[in-house]
Amino acid sequence: MDMATVLTALEIMWKGMLGIFVTILIIMICVFIMSKIGGK
């Protein structure tokens, strides 16, 4: 097994995970802001 390939795969994986977490965070912030604006 080539170590360079494994490291490249890990790099792609952590970038993907980071993208997913950032997207979830942005959605949570948007929902929080909309609930404050619409507040009942």
mmCIF file of C-alpha atoms in Angstrom:
data_model
loop_
_atom_site.group_PDB
_atom_site.id
_atom_site.type_symbol
_atom_site.label_atom_id
_atom_site.label_comp_id
_atom_site.label_asym_id
_atom_site.label_seq_id
_atom_site.Cartn_x
_atom_site.Cartn_y
_atom_site.Cartn_z
ATOM 1 C CA MET A 1 0.000 0.000 0.000
ATOM 2 C CA ASP A 2 1.407 3.360 -1.048
ATOM 3 C CA MET A 3 1.732 5.816 1.856
ATOM 4 C CA ALA A 4 1.399 8.878 -0.399
ATOM 5 C CA THR A 5 -1.964 7.602 -1.667
ATOM 6 C CA VAL A 6 -3.203 7.044 1.892
ATOM 7 C CA LEU A 7 -2.161 10.556 2.935
ATOM 8 C CA THR A 8 -3.838 12.053 -0.136
ATOM 9 C CA ALA A 9 -7.047 10.163 0.673
ATOM 10 C CA LEU A 10 -6.952 11.366 4.298
ATOM 11 C CA GLU A 11 -6.438 14.954 3.129
ATOM 12 C CA ILE A 12 -9.484 14.734 0.846
ATOM 13 C CA MET A 13 -11.514 13.121 3.642
ATOM 14 C CA TRP A 14 -10.802 15.802 6.271
ATOM 15 C CA LYS A 15 -11.588 18.564 3.778
ATOM 16 C CA GLY A 16 -14.930 16.867 3.078
ATOM 17 C CA MET A 17 -15.712 16.476 6.779
ATOM 18 C CA LEU A 18 -14.790 20.113 7.417
ATOM 19 C CA GLY A 19 -17.112 21.191 4.600
ATOM 20 C CA ILE A 20 -19.976 19.171 6.082
ATOM 21 C CA PHE A 21 -19.491 20.636 9.582
ATOM 22 C CA VAL A 22 -19.238 24.204 8.241
ATOM 23 C CA THR A 23 -22.435 23.707 6.221
ATOM 24 C CA ILE A 24 -24.302 22.347 9.275
ATOM 25 C CA LEU A 25 -23.065 25.281 11.368
ATOM 26 C CA ILE A 26 -24.226 27.825 8.772
ATOM 27 C CA ILE A 27 -27.669 26.174 8.581
ATOM 28 C CA MET A 28 -27.970 26.212 12.398
ATOM 29 C CA ILE A 29 -27.056 29.917 12.517
ATOM 30 C CA CYS A 30 -29.619 30.713 9.785
ATOM 31 C CA VAL A 31 -32.355 28.796 11.635
ATOM 32 C CA PHE A 32 -31.455 30.570 14.908
ATOM 33 C CA ILE A 33 -31.607 34.009 13.247
ATOM 34 C CA MET A 34 -34.920 33.206 11.520
ATOM 35 C CA SER A 35 -36.433 32.013 14.809
ATOM 36 C CA LYS A 36 -35.348 35.274 16.502
ATOM 37 C CA ILE A 37 -36.824 37.379 13.659
ATOM 38 C CA GLY A 38 -40.076 35.397 13.494
ATOM 39 C CA GLY A 39 -40.236 35.052 17.283
ATOM 40 C CA LYS A 40 -43.549 34.236 18.914
#
